[in-house]
Amino acid sequence: PSTKHSKTKNKNPFSSSFFSPPQISTQNLSCNSEQPLSIVDFYFSSFSLSLTTVLKMVAAAGDGQCEVVLVGCGAPKRGMGWYHAVQMIKGKCPSAKLCFIVEPWFMGAGKEGPGGPEFTEFQKETEEKEGIQFFKSVAELPPVAEGKKRLALIS
């Protein structure tokens, strides 16, 4: 082989120079003041590089709004907490933005009991469509963001 060719970097995609460990990066983007997006990028390398991007909407209070934590949602179409959640989701109280729901019963021992499957469906739809985060206990809530106000509605 010629000296010039042997000094050239190996550009073979199957060579070890193309392998790299997985890298994970998290970024927060904001399309508007009400709907920030969490983007998680996973970079995976083996024989080829593939990229997967997952978008997850997260509910956030806008200007002139207070974050609301609903504690004790109850069963959909039966609980008063659920009704208050629907009111805030529909914008019936413009100064309130429902960001979090804490439901220890239906996310715990009551998950399989009466109302449990309906709550699980409500949770799934609400997380996907509204970006509202669900927790089993108040202790799991994220800290209040700087400059934001948070109100707990206990129902």
JSON list of C-alpha atoms in Angstrom, two decimals:
[
{"chain": "A", "resi": 1, "resn": "PRO", "atom": "CA", "xyz": [0.00, 0.00, 0.00]},
{"chain": "A", "resi": 2, "resn": "SER", "atom": "CA", "xyz": [1.09, 3.54, -0.63]},
{"chain": "A", "resi": 3, "resn": "THR", "atom": "CA", "xyz": [2.26, 5.73, 2.26]},
{"chain": "A", "resi": 4, "resn": "LYS", "atom": "CA", "xyz": [-0.31, 8.40, 1.39]},
{"chain": "A", "resi": 5, "resn": "HIS", "atom": "CA", "xyz": [-3.21, 5.93, 1.59]},
{"chain": "A", "resi": 6, "resn": "SER", "atom": "CA", "xyz": [-2.07, 4.41, 4.89]},
{"chain": "A", "resi": 7, "resn": "LYS", "atom": "CA", "xyz": [-1.95, 7.84, 6.58]},
{"chain": "A", "resi": 8, "resn": "THR", "atom": "CA", "xyz": [-5.59, 8.61, 5.64]},
{"chain": "A", "resi": 9, "resn": "LYS", "atom": "CA", "xyz": [-8.11, 8.13, 8.47]},
{"chain": "A", "resi": 10, "resn": "ASN", "atom": "CA", "xyz": [-10.21, 5.01, 8.22]},
{"chain": "A", "resi": 11, "resn": "LYS", "atom": "CA", "xyz": [-13.68, 6.07, 7.03]},
{"chain": "A", "resi": 12, "resn": "ASN", "atom": "CA", "xyz": [-15.17, 2.61, 7.24]},
{"chain": "A", "resi": 13, "resn": "PRO", "atom": "CA", "xyz": [-18.53, 2.91, 9.08]},
{"chain": "A", "resi": 14, "resn": "PHE", "atom": "CA", "xyz": [-17.92, -0.49, 10.69]},
{"chain": "A", "resi": 15, "resn": "SER", "atom": "CA", "xyz": [-14.61, 0.53, 12.23]},
{"chain": "A", "resi": 16, "resn": "SER", "atom": "CA", "xyz": [-14.20, 1.17, 15.95]},
{"chain": "A", "resi": 17, "resn": "SER", "atom": "CA", "xyz": [-13.74, 4.93, 15.33]},
{"chain": "A", "resi": 18, "resn": "PHE", "atom": "CA", "xyz": [-17.48, 5.15, 14.58]},
{"chain": "A", "resi": 19, "resn": "PHE", "atom": "CA", "xyz": [-18.56, 3.59, 17.88]},
{"chain": "A", "resi": 20, "resn": "SER", "atom": "CA", "xyz": [-19.48, 5.86, 20.76]},
{"chain": "A", "resi": 21, "resn": "PRO", "atom": "CA", "xyz": [-21.31, 5.35, 24.06]},
{"chain": "A", "resi": 22, "resn": "PRO", "atom": "CA", "xyz": [-24.94, 6.50, 24.37]},
{"chain": "A", "resi": 23, "resn": "GLN", "atom": "CA", "xyz": [-25.31, 10.17, 25.26]},
{"chain": "A", "resi": 24, "resn": "ILE", "atom": "CA", "xyz": [-28.39, 11.67, 26.87]},
{"chain": "A", "resi": 25, "resn": "SER", "atom": "CA", "xyz": [-29.17, 15.37, 26.92]},
{"chain": "A", "resi": 26, "resn": "THR", "atom": "CA", "xyz": [-32.26, 17.12, 28.25]},
{"chain": "A", "resi": 27, "resn": "GLN", "atom": "CA", "xyz": [-33.40, 20.58, 27.17]},
{"chain": "A", "resi": 28, "resn": "ASN", "atom": "CA", "xyz": [-36.43, 22.69, 27.95]},
{"chain": "A", "resi": 29, "resn": "LEU", "atom": "CA", "xyz": [-37.92, 24.71, 25.11]},
{"chain": "A", "resi": 30, "resn": "SER", "atom": "CA", "xyz": [-40.82, 27.09, 25.22]},
{"chain": "A", "resi": 31, "resn": "CYS", "atom": "CA", "xyz": [-43.16, 27.64, 22.29]},
{"chain": "A", "resi": 32, "resn": "ASN", "atom": "CA", "xyz": [-45.17, 30.14, 24.30]},
{"chain": "A", "resi": 33, "resn": "SER", "atom": "CA", "xyz": [-45.48, 31.09, 27.96]},
{"chain": "A", "resi": 34, "resn": "GLU", "atom": "CA", "xyz": [-48.16, 28.47, 28.62]},
{"chain": "A", "resi": 35, "resn": "GLN", "atom": "CA", "xyz": [-46.78, 25.31, 27.02]},
{"chain": "A", "resi": 36, "resn": "PRO", "atom": "CA", "xyz": [-43.05, 24.59, 27.54]},
{"chain": "A", "resi": 37, "resn": "LEU", "atom": "CA", "xyz": [-41.84, 21.39, 25.92]},
{"chain": "A", "resi": 38, "resn": "SER", "atom": "CA", "xyz": [-39.39, 18.91, 27.41]},
{"chain": "A", "resi": 39, "resn": "ILE", "atom": "CA", "xyz": [-37.17, 17.36, 24.79]},
{"chain": "A", "resi": 40, "resn": "VAL", "atom": "CA", "xyz": [-35.09, 14.32, 25.50]},
{"chain": "A", "resi": 41, "resn": "ASP", "atom": "CA", "xyz": [-32.57, 13.33, 22.87]},
{"chain": "A", "resi": 42, "resn": "PHE", "atom": "CA", "xyz": [-31.02, 9.89, 22.90]},
{"chain": "A", "resi": 43, "resn": "TYR", "atom": "CA", "xyz": [-27.99, 9.33, 20.68]},
{"chain": "A", "resi": 44, "resn": "PHE", "atom": "CA", "xyz": [-27.24, 5.68, 20.08]},
{"chain": "A", "resi": 45, "resn": "SER", "atom": "CA", "xyz": [-24.31, 4.42, 18.07]},
{"chain": "A", "resi": 46, "resn": "SER", "atom": "CA", "xyz": [-23.47, 0.91, 16.97]},
{"chain": "A", "resi": 47, "resn": "PHE", "atom": "CA", "xyz": [-23.04, 0.14, 13.27]},
{"chain": "A", "resi": 48, "resn": "SER", "atom": "CA", "xyz": [-25.00, 3.26, 12.39]},
{"chain": "A", "resi": 49, "resn": "LEU", "atom": "CA", "xyz": [-26.15, 6.38, 14.19]},
{"chain": "A", "resi": 50, "resn": "SER", "atom": "CA", "xyz": [-29.84, 6.72, 14.95]},
{"chain": "A", "resi": 51, "resn": "LEU", "atom": "CA", "xyz": [-31.60, 9.61, 16.68]},
{"chain": "A", "resi": 52, "resn": "THR", "atom": "CA", "xyz": [-34.83, 9.45, 18.64]},
{"chain": "A", "resi": 53, "resn": "THR", "atom": "CA", "xyz": [-36.51, 12.62, 19.88]},
{"chain": "A", "resi": 54, "resn": "VAL", "atom": "CA", "xyz": [-39.40, 12.48, 22.34]},
{"chain": "A", "resi": 55, "resn": "LEU", "atom": "CA", "xyz": [-41.57, 15.56, 22.87]},
{"chain": "A", "resi": 56, "resn": "LYS", "atom": "CA", "xyz": [-43.54, 15.89, 26.06]},
{"chain": "A", "resi": 57, "resn": "MET", "atom": "CA", "xyz": [-45.77, 18.86, 26.77]},
{"chain": "A", "resi": 58, "resn": "VAL", "atom": "CA", "xyz": [-45.68, 20.08, 30.37]},
{"chain": "A", "resi": 59, "resn": "ALA", "atom": "CA", "xyz": [-48.41, 22.34, 31.77]},
{"chain": "A", "resi": 60, "resn": "ALA", "atom": "CA", "xyz": [-47.07, 25.64, 33.12]},
{"chain": "A", "resi": 61, "resn": "ALA", "atom": "CA", "xyz": [-48.69, 28.80, 34.41]},
{"chain": "A", "resi": 62, "resn": "GLY", "atom": "CA", "xyz": [-48.50, 31.77, 32.08]},
{"chain": "A", "resi": 63, "resn": "ASP", "atom": "CA", "xyz": [-48.30, 35.47, 32.89]},
{"chain": "A", "resi": 64, "resn": "GLY", "atom": "CA", "xyz": [-50.96, 36.42, 35.43]},
{"chain": "A", "resi": 65, "resn": "GLN", "atom": "CA", "xyz": [-51.66, 32.79, 36.32]},
{"chain": "A", "resi": 66, "resn": "CYS", "atom": "CA", "xyz": [-51.04, 30.72, 39.41]},
{"chain": "A", "resi": 67, "resn": "GLU", "atom": "CA", "xyz": [-49.92, 27.08, 39.24]},
{"chain": "A", "resi": 68, "resn": "VAL", "atom": "CA", "xyz": [-52.59, 24.88, 40.76]},
{"chain": "A", "resi": 69, "resn": "VAL", "atom": "CA", "xyz": [-52.03, 21.54, 42.46]},
{"chain": "A", "resi": 70, "resn": "LEU", "atom": "CA", "xyz": [-55.26, 19.57, 42.75]},
{"chain": "A", "resi": 71, "resn": "VAL", "atom": "CA", "xyz": [-54.99, 17.30, 45.79]},
{"chain": "A", "resi": 72, "resn": "GLY", "atom": "CA", "xyz": [-57.61, 14.55, 45.81]},
{"chain": "A", "resi": 73, "resn": "CYS", "atom": "CA", "xyz": [-59.01, 14.42, 42.29]},
{"chain": "A", "resi": 74, "resn": "GLY", "atom": "CA", "xyz": [-61.41, 11.56, 42.87]},
{"chain": "A", "resi": 75, "resn": "ALA", "atom": "CA", "xyz": [-63.24, 9.51, 40.28]},
{"chain": "A", "resi": 76, "resn": "PRO", "atom": "CA", "xyz": [-63.97, 11.01, 36.86]},
{"chain": "A", "resi": 77, "resn": "LYS", "atom": "CA", "xyz": [-67.56, 12.24, 36.48]},
{"chain": "A", "resi": 78, "resn": "ARG", "atom": "CA", "xyz": [-68.16, 11.59, 40.21]},
{"chain": "A", "resi": 79, "resn": "GLY", "atom": "CA", "xyz": [-65.57, 13.47, 42.29]},
{"chain": "A", "resi": 80, "resn": "MET", "atom": "CA", "xyz": [-65.72, 17.19, 43.04]},
{"chain": "A", "resi": 81, "resn": "GLY", "atom": "CA", "xyz": [-61.95, 17.37, 42.54]},
{"chain": "A", "resi": 82, "resn": "TRP", "atom": "CA", "xyz": [-62.33, 15.93, 39.06]},
{"chain": "A", "resi": 83, "resn": "TYR", "atom": "CA", "xyz": [-65.00, 18.54, 38.30]},
{"chain": "A", "resi": 84, "resn": "HIS", "atom": "CA", "xyz": [-62.66, 21.35, 39.44]},
{"chain": "A", "resi": 85, "resn": "ALA", "atom": "CA", "xyz": [-59.93, 19.87, 37.21]},
{"chain": "A", "resi": 86, "resn": "VAL", "atom": "CA", "xyz": [-62.26, 19.97, 34.21]},
{"chain": "A", "resi": 87, "resn": "GLN", "atom": "CA", "xyz": [-63.21, 23.57, 34.99]},
{"chain": "A", "resi": 88, "resn": "MET", "atom": "CA", "xyz": [-59.55, 24.64, 35.00]},
{"chain": "A", "resi": 89, "resn": "ILE", "atom": "CA", "xyz": [-58.69, 22.59, 31.91]},
{"chain": "A", "resi": 90, "resn": "LYS", "atom": "CA", "xyz": [-61.53, 24.35, 30.06]},
{"chain": "A", "resi": 91, "resn": "GLY", "atom": "CA", "xyz": [-60.21, 27.76, 31.19]},
{"chain": "A", "resi": 92, "resn": "LYS", "atom": "CA", "xyz": [-63.20, 28.61, 33.41]},
{"chain": "A", "resi": 93, "resn": "CYS", "atom": "CA", "xyz": [-60.79, 30.30, 35.85]},
{"chain": "A", "resi": 94, "resn": "PRO", "atom": "CA", "xyz": [-58.34, 32.28, 33.69]},
{"chain": "A", "resi": 95, "resn": "SER", "atom": "CA", "xyz": [-56.00, 33.12, 36.58]},
{"chain": "A", "resi": 96, "resn": "ALA", "atom": "CA", "xyz": [-55.48, 29.43, 37.42]},
{"chain": "A", "resi": 97, "resn": "LYS", "atom": "CA", "xyz": [-53.47, 26.87, 35.46]},
{"chain": "A", "resi": 98, "resn": "LEU", "atom": "CA", "xyz": [-53.84, 23.26, 36.55]},
{"chain": "A", "resi": 99, "resn": "CYS", "atom": "CA", "xyz": [-50.30, 21.90, 36.45]},
{"chain": "A", "resi": 100, "resn": "PHE", "atom": "CA", "xyz": [-50.33, 18.99, 38.90]},
{"chain": "A", "resi": 101, "resn": "ILE", "atom": "CA", "xyz": [-52.78, 16.42, 40.26]},
{"chain": "A", "resi": 102, "resn": "VAL", "atom": "CA", "xyz": [-52.03, 14.48, 43.44]},
{"chain": "A", "resi": 103, "resn": "GLU", "atom": "CA", "xyz": [-54.21, 11.38, 43.78]},
{"chain": "A", "resi": 104, "resn": "PRO", "atom": "CA", "xyz": [-52.99, 8.86, 46.36]},
{"chain": "A", "resi": 105, "resn": "TRP", "atom": "CA", "xyz": [-56.00, 6.53, 46.25]},
{"chain": "A", "resi": 106, "resn": "PHE", "atom": "CA", "xyz": [-56.45, 5.90, 42.52]},
{"chain": "A", "resi": 107, "resn": "MET", "atom": "CA", "xyz": [-52.70, 5.87, 41.94]},
{"chain": "A", "resi": 108, "resn": "GLY", "atom": "CA", "xyz": [-52.27, 3.43, 44.82]},
{"chain": "A", "resi": 109, "resn": "ALA", "atom": "CA", "xyz": [-54.51, 0.90, 46.56]},
{"chain": "A", "resi": 110, "resn": "GLY", "atom": "CA", "xyz": [-57.67, 2.02, 44.69]},
{"chain": "A", "resi": 111, "resn": "LYS", "atom": "CA", "xyz": [-56.21, 1.61, 41.21]},
{"chain": "A", "resi": 112, "resn": "GLU", "atom": "CA", "xyz": [-58.05, -1.66, 40.54]},
{"chain": "A", "resi": 113, "resn": "GLY", "atom": "CA", "xyz": [-61.20, -0.83, 42.51]},
{"chain": "A", "resi": 114, "resn": "PRO", "atom": "CA", "xyz": [-64.37, 1.04, 41.52]},
{"chain": "A", "resi": 115, "resn": "GLY", "atom": "CA", "xyz": [-63.42, 4.16, 39.56]},
{"chain": "A", "resi": 116, "resn": "GLY", "atom": "CA", "xyz": [-59.78, 3.09, 39.23]},
{"chain": "A", "resi": 117, "resn": "PRO", "atom": "CA", "xyz": [-59.78, 2.18, 35.53]},
{"chain": "A", "resi": 118, "resn": "GLU", "atom": "CA", "xyz": [-61.70, 5.39, 34.69]},
{"chain": "A", "resi": 119, "resn": "PHE", "atom": "CA", "xyz": [-59.17, 7.45, 36.65]},
{"chain": "A", "resi": 120, "resn": "THR", "atom": "CA", "xyz": [-56.27, 5.74, 34.86]},
{"chain": "A", "resi": 121, "resn": "GLU", "atom": "CA", "xyz": [-57.82, 6.62, 31.49]},
{"chain": "A", "resi": 122, "resn": "PHE", "atom": "CA", "xyz": [-58.43, 10.24, 32.62]},
{"chain": "A", "resi": 123, "resn": "GLN", "atom": "CA", "xyz": [-54.80, 10.43, 33.81]},
{"chain": "A", "resi": 124, "resn": "LYS", "atom": "CA", "xyz": [-53.44, 9.13, 30.51]},
{"chain": "A", "resi": 125, "resn": "GLU", "atom": "CA", "xyz": [-55.55, 11.50, 28.39]},
{"chain": "A", "resi": 126, "resn": "THR", "atom": "CA", "xyz": [-54.86, 14.50, 30.62]},
{"chain": "A", "resi": 127, "resn": "GLU", "atom": "CA", "xyz": [-51.10, 13.93, 30.66]},
{"chain": "A", "resi": 128, "resn": "GLU", "atom": "CA", "xyz": [-51.01, 13.57, 26.87]},
{"chain": "A", "resi": 129, "resn": "LYS", "atom": "CA", "xyz": [-53.40, 16.37, 25.89]},
{"chain": "A", "resi": 130, "resn": "GLU", "atom": "CA", "xyz": [-52.86, 18.92, 28.67]},
{"chain": "A", "resi": 131, "resn": "GLY", "atom": "CA", "xyz": [-49.36, 18.17, 29.99]},
{"chain": "A", "resi": 132, "resn": "ILE", "atom": "CA", "xyz": [-50.67, 17.95, 33.55]},
{"chain": "A", "resi": 133, "resn": "GLN", "atom": "CA", "xyz": [-48.37, 15.91, 35.77]},
{"chain": "A", "resi": 134, "resn": "PHE", "atom": "CA", "xyz": [-49.76, 13.31, 38.19]},
{"chain": "A", "resi": 135, "resn": "PHE", "atom": "CA", "xyz": [-48.27, 12.30, 41.52]},
{"chain": "A", "resi": 136, "resn": "LYS", "atom": "CA", "xyz": [-49.15, 9.83, 44.26]},
{"chain": "A", "resi": 137, "resn": "SER", "atom": "CA", "xyz": [-48.13, 12.22, 47.07]},
{"chain": "A", "resi": 138, "resn": "VAL", "atom": "CA", "xyz": [-47.51, 15.90, 47.67]},
{"chain": "A", "resi": 139, "resn": "ALA", "atom": "CA", "xyz": [-43.90, 15.07, 48.62]},
{"chain": "A", "resi": 140, "resn": "GLU", "atom": "CA", "xyz": [-43.24, 14.04, 44.98]},
{"chain": "A", "resi": 141, "resn": "LEU", "atom": "CA", "xyz": [-44.13, 17.48, 43.55]},
{"chain": "A", "resi": 142, "resn": "PRO", "atom": "CA", "xyz": [-41.31, 19.46, 41.95]},
{"chain": "A", "resi": 143, "resn": "PRO", "atom": "CA", "xyz": [-40.26, 22.67, 43.72]},
{"chain": "A", "resi": 144, "resn": "VAL", "atom": "CA", "xyz": [-42.02, 25.90, 42.82]},
{"chain": "A", "resi": 145, "resn": "ALA", "atom": "CA", "xyz": [-40.20, 27.64, 39.98]},
{"chain": "A", "resi": 146, "resn": "GLU", "atom": "CA", "xyz": [-38.66, 31.01, 40.76]},
{"chain": "A", "resi": 147, "resn": "GLY", "atom": "CA", "xyz": [-41.12, 33.84, 40.21]},
{"chain": "A", "resi": 148, "resn": "LYS", "atom": "CA", "xyz": [-44.15, 31.50, 40.15]},
{"chain": "A", "resi": 149, "resn": "LYS", "atom": "CA", "xyz": [-46.99, 31.21, 42.63]},
{"chain": "A", "resi": 150, "resn": "ARG", "atom": "CA", "xyz": [-48.56, 27.87, 43.53]},
{"chain": "A", "resi": 151, "resn": "LEU", "atom": "CA", "xyz": [-51.93, 27.12, 45.08]},
{"chain": "A", "resi": 152, "resn": "ALA", "atom": "CA", "xyz": [-53.15, 23.78, 46.44]},
{"chain": "A", "resi": 153, "resn": "LEU", "atom": "CA", "xyz": [-56.82, 22.99, 45.87]},
{"chain": "A", "resi": 154, "resn": "ILE", "atom": "CA", "xyz": [-57.73, 20.22, 48.30]},
{"chain": "A", "resi": 155, "resn": "SER", "atom": "CA", "xyz": [-60.87, 18.41, 47.33]}
]
